[in-house]
mmCIF file of C-alpha atoms in Angstrom:
data_model
loop_
_atom_site.group_PDB
_atom_site.id
_atom_site.type_symbol
_atom_site.label_atom_id
_atom_site.label_comp_id
_atom_site.label_asym_id
_atom_site.label_seq_id
_atom_site.Cartn_x
_atom_site.Cartn_y
_atom_site.Cartn_z
ATOM 1 C CA MET T 1 0.000 0.000 0.000
ATOM 2 C CA ASN T 2 2.822 2.378 0.932
ATOM 3 C CA THR T 3 4.641 1.471 -2.282
ATOM 4 C CA CYS T 4 1.507 2.263 -4.275
ATOM 5 C CA CYS T 5 1.087 5.629 -2.547
ATOM 6 C CA GLN T 6 4.744 6.462 -3.100
ATOM 7 C CA TYR T 7 4.375 5.625 -6.791
ATOM 8 C CA PHE T 8 1.434 7.994 -7.264
ATOM 9 C CA LYS T 9 3.255 10.705 -5.319
ATOM 10 C CA SER T 10 6.412 10.364 -7.405
ATOM 11 C CA SER T 11 7.015 12.474 -10.499
ATOM 12 C CA ILE T 12 7.383 9.382 -12.692
ATOM 13 C CA GLY T 13 4.167 7.888 -11.318
ATOM 14 C CA LYS T 14 2.201 11.070 -11.969
ATOM 15 C CA LYS T 15 3.580 11.361 -15.498
ATOM 16 C CA GLN T 16 2.703 7.752 -16.267
ATOM 17 C CA VAL T 17 -0.844 8.188 -14.947
ATOM 18 C CA VAL T 18 -1.256 11.307 -17.096
ATOM 19 C CA ALA T 19 0.173 9.423 -20.090
ATOM 20 C CA ILE T 20 -2.058 6.351 -19.651
ATOM 21 C CA THR T 21 -5.246 8.364 -19.107
ATOM 22 C CA GLY T 22 -4.264 10.681 -21.950
ATOM 23 C CA LEU T 23 -3.784 7.721 -24.290
ATOM 24 C CA ALA T 24 -7.209 6.360 -23.322
ATOM 25 C CA LEU T 25 -8.799 9.732 -24.096
ATOM 26 C CA ILE T 26 -6.983 9.942 -27.441
ATOM 27 C CA LEU T 27 -8.244 6.482 -28.421
ATOM 28 C CA PHE T 28 -11.769 7.609 -27.533
ATOM 29 C CA LEU T 29 -11.298 10.744 -29.643
ATOM 30 C CA VAL T 30 -10.224 8.666 -32.646
ATOM 31 C CA GLY T 31 -13.279 6.423 -32.270
ATOM 32 C CA HIS T 32 -15.550 9.434 -31.799
ATOM 33 C CA LEU T 33 -14.066 11.051 -34.899
ATOM 34 C CA ALA T 34 -14.621 7.897 -36.970
ATOM 35 C CA GLY T 35 -18.304 7.939 -36.032
ATOM 36 C CA ASN T 36 -18.700 11.650 -36.667
ATOM 37 C CA LEU T 37 -17.285 11.298 -40.181
ATOM 38 C CA PHE T 38 -20.532 9.537 -41.160
ATOM 39 C CA ILE T 39 -21.790 13.111 -41.471
ATOM 40 C CA TYR T 40 -20.086 13.222 -44.887
ATOM 41 C CA ILE T 41 -22.068 10.232 -46.154
ATOM 42 C CA GLY T 42 -25.392 11.883 -45.417
ATOM 43 C CA PRO T 43 -28.245 12.227 -42.920
ATOM 44 C CA GLU T 44 -29.377 8.604 -43.137
ATOM 45 C CA ALA T 45 -25.928 7.132 -42.463
ATOM 46 C CA PHE T 46 -25.179 9.580 -39.654
ATOM 47 C CA ASN T 47 -28.529 9.101 -37.916
ATOM 48 C CA LYS T 48 -28.195 5.325 -38.266
ATOM 49 C CA TYR T 49 -24.852 5.552 -36.461
ATOM 50 C CA ALA T 50 -26.401 7.797 -33.779
ATOM 51 C CA LYS T 51 -29.295 5.339 -33.308
ATOM 52 C CA LYS T 52 -26.899 2.423 -32.848
ATOM 53 C CA LEU T 53 -25.175 4.376 -30.093
ATOM 54 C CA ALA T 54 -28.540 5.193 -28.511
ATOM 55 C CA ASP T 55 -29.510 1.503 -28.601
ATOM 56 C CA LEU T 56 -26.345 0.720 -26.636
ATOM 57 C CA ARG T 57 -27.321 3.328 -24.052
ATOM 58 C CA PRO T 58 -27.602 1.159 -20.898
ATOM 59 C CA GLY T 59 -24.145 -0.302 -21.441
ATOM 60 C CA LEU T 60 -22.843 2.917 -22.933
ATOM 61 C CA LEU T 61 -23.537 4.711 -19.656
ATOM 62 C CA VAL T 62 -20.865 2.548 -18.019
ATOM 63 C CA VAL T 63 -18.385 3.513 -20.738
ATOM 64 C CA GLU T 64 -19.306 7.193 -20.411
ATOM 65 C CA ALA T 65 -18.906 7.027 -16.627
ATOM 66 C CA GLY T 66 -15.511 5.389 -17.110
ATOM 67 C CA LEU T 67 -14.470 8.122 -19.528
ATOM 68 C CA ALA T 68 -15.580 10.779 -17.039
ATOM 69 C CA VAL T 69 -13.460 9.151 -14.317
ATOM 70 C CA ILE T 70 -10.465 8.896 -16.672
ATOM 71 C CA PHE T 71 -10.915 12.544 -17.664
ATOM 72 C CA CYS T 72 -11.019 13.653 -14.014
ATOM 73 C CA ILE T 73 -7.953 11.569 -13.113
ATOM 74 C CA HIS T 74 -6.103 13.026 -16.100
ATOM 75 C CA MET T 75 -6.930 16.587 -15.042
ATOM 76 C CA TRP T 76 -6.084 15.963 -11.375
ATOM 77 C CA PHE T 77 -2.663 14.438 -11.988
ATOM 78 C CA THR T 78 -1.890 17.043 -14.640
ATOM 79 C CA ALA T 79 -2.673 19.761 -12.091
ATOM 80 C CA LEU T 80 -0.370 18.036 -9.577
ATOM 81 C CA LEU T 81 2.451 17.967 -12.139
ATOM 82 C CA VAL T 82 1.934 21.648 -12.950
ATOM 83 C CA MET T 83 2.150 22.536 -9.247
ATOM 84 C CA ASP T 84 5.252 20.352 -8.854
ATOM 85 C CA ASN T 85 6.892 22.095 -11.808
ATOM 86 C CA ARG T 86 6.128 25.542 -10.422
ATOM 87 C CA ASN T 87 7.563 24.616 -7.043
ATOM 88 C CA ALA T 88 10.597 22.896 -8.535
ATOM 89 C CA ARG T 89 14.110 24.194 -7.945
ATOM 90 C CA PRO T 90 16.586 25.211 -9.222
ATOM 91 C CA VAL T 91 15.523 27.867 -11.701
ATOM 92 C CA LYS T 92 17.314 25.931 -14.458
ATOM 93 C CA TYR T 93 14.390 23.527 -14.582
ATOM 94 C CA LEU T 94 11.940 26.312 -15.287
ATOM 95 C CA ALA T 95 14.272 27.858 -17.809
ATOM 96 C CA LYS T 96 14.414 24.571 -19.657
ATOM 97 C CA ASN T 97 10.631 24.178 -19.771
ATOM 98 C CA TYR T 98 9.843 27.734 -20.766
ATOM 99 C CA SER T 99 12.734 28.403 -23.074
ATOM 100 C CA GLU T 100 12.304 29.822 -26.542
ATOM 101 C CA LYS T 101 12.929 26.306 -27.872
ATOM 102 C CA SER T 102 9.673 25.008 -26.409
ATOM 103 C CA SER T 103 6.915 24.742 -28.996
ATOM 104 C CA LEU T 104 3.790 26.867 -29.075
ATOM 105 C CA ALA T 105 1.725 23.771 -28.229
ATOM 106 C CA THR T 106 3.888 23.155 -25.145
ATOM 107 C CA ARG T 107 3.565 26.715 -23.863
ATOM 108 C CA LEU T 108 -0.189 26.726 -24.439
ATOM 109 C CA MET T 109 -0.911 23.362 -22.772
ATOM 110 C CA PRO T 110 -2.517 24.888 -19.616
ATOM 111 C CA PHE T 111 -4.709 27.163 -21.751
ATOM 112 C CA THR T 112 -5.719 24.528 -24.320
ATOM 113 C CA GLY T 113 -6.440 22.076 -21.504
ATOM 114 C CA THR T 114 -8.748 24.568 -19.779
ATOM 115 C CA LEU T 115 -10.431 25.415 -23.078
ATOM 116 C CA ILE T 116 -10.981 21.706 -23.818
ATOM 117 C CA LEU T 117 -12.600 21.218 -20.399
ATOM 118 C CA ALA T 118 -15.004 24.094 -21.056
ATOM 119 C CA PHE T 119 -15.696 22.748 -24.542
ATOM 120 C CA VAL T 120 -16.483 19.222 -23.305
ATOM 121 C CA ILE T 121 -19.107 20.610 -20.907
ATOM 122 C CA TRP T 122 -20.602 22.792 -23.646
ATOM 123 C CA HIS T 123 -20.526 19.953 -26.200
ATOM 124 C CA LEU T 124 -22.394 17.599 -23.868
ATOM 125 C CA LEU T 125 -25.084 20.203 -23.211
ATOM 126 C CA ASP T 126 -25.138 21.278 -26.849
ATOM 127 C CA PHE T 127 -25.591 17.901 -28.554
ATOM 128 C CA THR T 128 -25.413 14.863 -26.253
ATOM 129 C CA PHE T 129 -28.122 15.946 -23.811
ATOM 130 C CA SER T 130 -30.159 18.014 -26.266
ATOM 131 C CA ASP T 131 -33.489 17.017 -27.824
ATOM 132 C CA HIS T 132 -32.645 15.177 -31.058
ATOM 133 C CA HIS T 133 -36.218 15.350 -32.333
ATOM 134 C CA GLY T 134 -37.275 18.832 -31.326
ATOM 135 C CA PRO T 135 -37.662 22.028 -33.354
ATOM 136 C CA LEU T 136 -33.894 22.246 -33.862
ATOM 137 C CA SER T 137 -33.866 18.947 -35.777
ATOM 138 C CA MET T 138 -36.262 20.234 -38.459
ATOM 139 C CA ILE T 139 -34.979 21.119 -41.939
ATOM 140 C CA HIS T 140 -37.608 22.509 -44.337
ATOM 141 C CA GLY T 141 -40.355 20.940 -42.235
ATOM 142 C CA LYS T 142 -38.759 17.488 -42.092
ATOM 143 C CA ASP T 143 -37.289 15.881 -38.963
ATOM 144 C CA PHE T 144 -33.637 15.015 -39.592
ATOM 145 C CA GLY T 145 -32.875 13.907 -36.047
ATOM 146 C CA LEU T 146 -29.378 14.558 -34.727
ATOM 147 C CA TYR T 147 -28.206 15.437 -38.230
ATOM 148 C CA GLY T 148 -30.769 18.234 -38.273
ATOM 149 C CA VAL T 149 -29.574 19.479 -34.884
ATOM 150 C CA LEU T 150 -26.010 19.696 -36.208
ATOM 151 C CA PHE T 151 -27.176 21.286 -39.455
ATOM 152 C CA ASN T 152 -29.118 24.039 -37.711
ATOM 153 C CA SER T 153 -26.510 24.602 -34.983
ATOM 154 C CA PHE T 154 -23.550 24.873 -37.345
ATOM 155 C CA GLY T 155 -25.580 27.069 -39.664
ATOM 156 C CA ASN T 156 -24.871 29.774 -37.088
ATOM 157 C CA PRO T 157 -21.419 31.212 -37.971
ATOM 158 C CA ILE T 158 -20.606 32.059 -34.336
ATOM 159 C CA HIS T 159 -21.534 28.544 -33.222
ATOM 160 C CA SER T 160 -19.343 27.041 -35.952
ATOM 161 C CA LEU T 161 -16.465 29.406 -35.192
ATOM 162 C CA LEU T 162 -16.470 28.497 -31.491
ATOM 163 C CA TYR T 163 -16.327 24.802 -32.373
ATOM 164 C CA ILE T 164 -13.478 25.386 -34.822
ATOM 165 C CA ILE T 165 -11.515 27.297 -32.163
ATOM 166 C CA ALA T 166 -12.065 24.390 -29.758
ATOM 167 C CA MET T 167 -10.837 21.932 -32.406
ATOM 168 C CA ILE T 168 -7.704 24.020 -32.938
ATOM 169 C CA ALA T 169 -7.126 23.835 -29.173
ATOM 170 C CA ILE T 170 -7.561 20.051 -29.286
ATOM 171 C CA GLY T 171 -5.112 19.783 -32.193
ATOM 172 C CA LEU T 172 -2.500 21.870 -30.368
ATOM 173 C CA HIS T 173 -3.030 19.942 -27.140
ATOM 174 C CA LEU T 174 -2.669 16.591 -28.899
ATOM 175 C CA SER T 175 0.444 17.630 -30.809
ATOM 176 C CA HIS T 176 2.289 17.979 -27.490
ATOM 177 C CA ALA T 177 0.377 15.299 -25.569
ATOM 178 C CA ILE T 178 1.209 12.499 -28.024
ATOM 179 C CA GLN T 179 4.872 13.492 -27.902
ATOM 180 C CA SER T 180 4.835 13.460 -24.089
ATOM 181 C CA ILE T 181 3.135 10.045 -23.987
ATOM 182 C CA MET T 182 5.736 8.536 -26.318
ATOM 183 C CA GLN T 183 8.592 10.003 -24.289
ATOM 184 C CA THR T 184 7.062 8.854 -20.991
ATOM 185 C CA PHE T 185 7.011 5.272 -22.233
ATOM 186 C CA GLY T 186 10.589 5.391 -23.498
ATOM 187 C CA CYS T 187 10.127 5.886 -27.216
ATOM 188 C CA ASP T 188 13.096 8.285 -27.275
ATOM 189 C CA LYS T 189 15.084 5.727 -29.276
ATOM 190 C CA PHE T 190 13.104 6.802 -32.340
ATOM 191 C CA GLY T 191 14.580 10.283 -31.989
ATOM 192 C CA ALA T 192 13.059 13.455 -30.550
ATOM 193 C CA GLY T 193 12.660 14.984 -34.000
ATOM 194 C CA ARG T 194 10.705 12.043 -35.388
ATOM 195 C CA ILE T 195 8.515 11.823 -32.305
ATOM 196 C CA GLN T 196 7.689 15.515 -32.575
ATOM 197 C CA LYS T 197 6.835 15.197 -36.282
ATOM 198 C CA VAL T 198 4.544 12.217 -35.697
ATOM 199 C CA SER T 199 2.890 14.035 -32.795
ATOM 200 C CA ASN T 200 2.360 17.187 -34.850
ATOM 201 C CA ILE T 201 0.932 15.252 -37.803
ATOM 202 C CA LEU T 202 -1.524 13.325 -35.618
ATOM 203 C CA GLY T 203 -2.553 16.472 -33.733
ATOM 204 C CA ILE T 204 -3.168 18.399 -36.949
ATOM 205 C CA PHE T 205 -5.020 15.476 -38.543
ATOM 206 C CA ILE T 206 -7.370 14.819 -35.605
ATOM 207 C CA GLY T 207 -8.011 18.497 -34.866
ATOM 208 C CA GLY T 208 -8.417 19.292 -38.565
ATOM 209 C CA ALA T 209 -10.794 16.388 -39.180
ATOM 210 C CA PHE T 210 -13.022 17.482 -36.303
ATOM 211 C CA ALA T 211 -12.883 21.132 -37.433
ATOM 212 C CA SER T 212 -13.885 20.140 -40.968
ATOM 213 C CA ILE T 213 -17.329 19.031 -39.740
ATOM 214 C CA PRO T 214 -18.712 22.469 -38.715
ATOM 215 C CA ILE T 215 -17.087 23.942 -41.834
ATOM 216 C CA PHE T 216 -18.802 21.336 -44.030
ATOM 217 C CA ILE T 217 -22.187 21.794 -42.347
ATOM 218 C CA PHE T 218 -21.909 25.584 -42.562
ATOM 219 C CA TYR T 219 -21.154 25.203 -46.279
ATOM 220 C CA LEU T 220 -24.261 23.014 -46.723
ATOM 221 C CA ASN T 221 -26.316 25.727 -45.045
ATOM 222 C CA LYS T 222 -25.080 28.235 -47.589
ATOM 223 C CA VAL T 223 -25.496 26.138 -50.752
ATOM 224 C CA GLY T 224 -28.693 24.426 -49.604
ATOM 225 C CA MET T 225 -29.550 20.767 -49.054
ATOM 226 C CA CYS T 226 -31.454 19.998 -52.245
ATOM 227 C CA CYS T 227 -29.413 16.866 -52.921
ATOM 228 C CA LEU T 228 -29.987 15.576 -49.382
ATOM 229 C CA LEU T 229 -33.712 16.246 -49.327
ATOM 230 C CA LYS T 230 -34.490 14.113 -52.364
#
């Protein structure tokens, strides 16, 4: 028991917990992205995917609760590491972490993390817990379910812009997070440069793919949905 407590109090233990929970959240993001990309196939395909998720709801609640716990653990241990870093001595350590050589994503980690937390809460209220068959789901008098909710929500330029900003934050956060995870688990043998490139590519891809959805829906709002309403 003491050994376990010492592990979680140690810097290495905290970093590994952050890395493991971070990896779990990234895997969820990839799966969530794969499902969301059904939006490009059309309303029927996307709503079919959404219905399958809804049908899994009793069991899905366990998964969602697990994700919430993982998210909280990730935030808590990240906060502990931030406090440890601020209290660390000598000053050389701080100079190393906040040098001009550190990437923009690294310097913005506390801000992007906070923004992501706010976005997750908003996203859950905005889509997950919203009425998927209410007035907001209607397009030209026809109920399009969750697809209609997205269509009408992202038809608002401010709504779309806020989502895009959040996706940029996620991309930046991931570009450093993936690098940190790989380094925590000893992938340094591949070279710091290669690790950083892979991390940047994955961060840009995931963030960009998510950001493309509100852009695509906003575009559909502007050109009309004649092809989808046939």
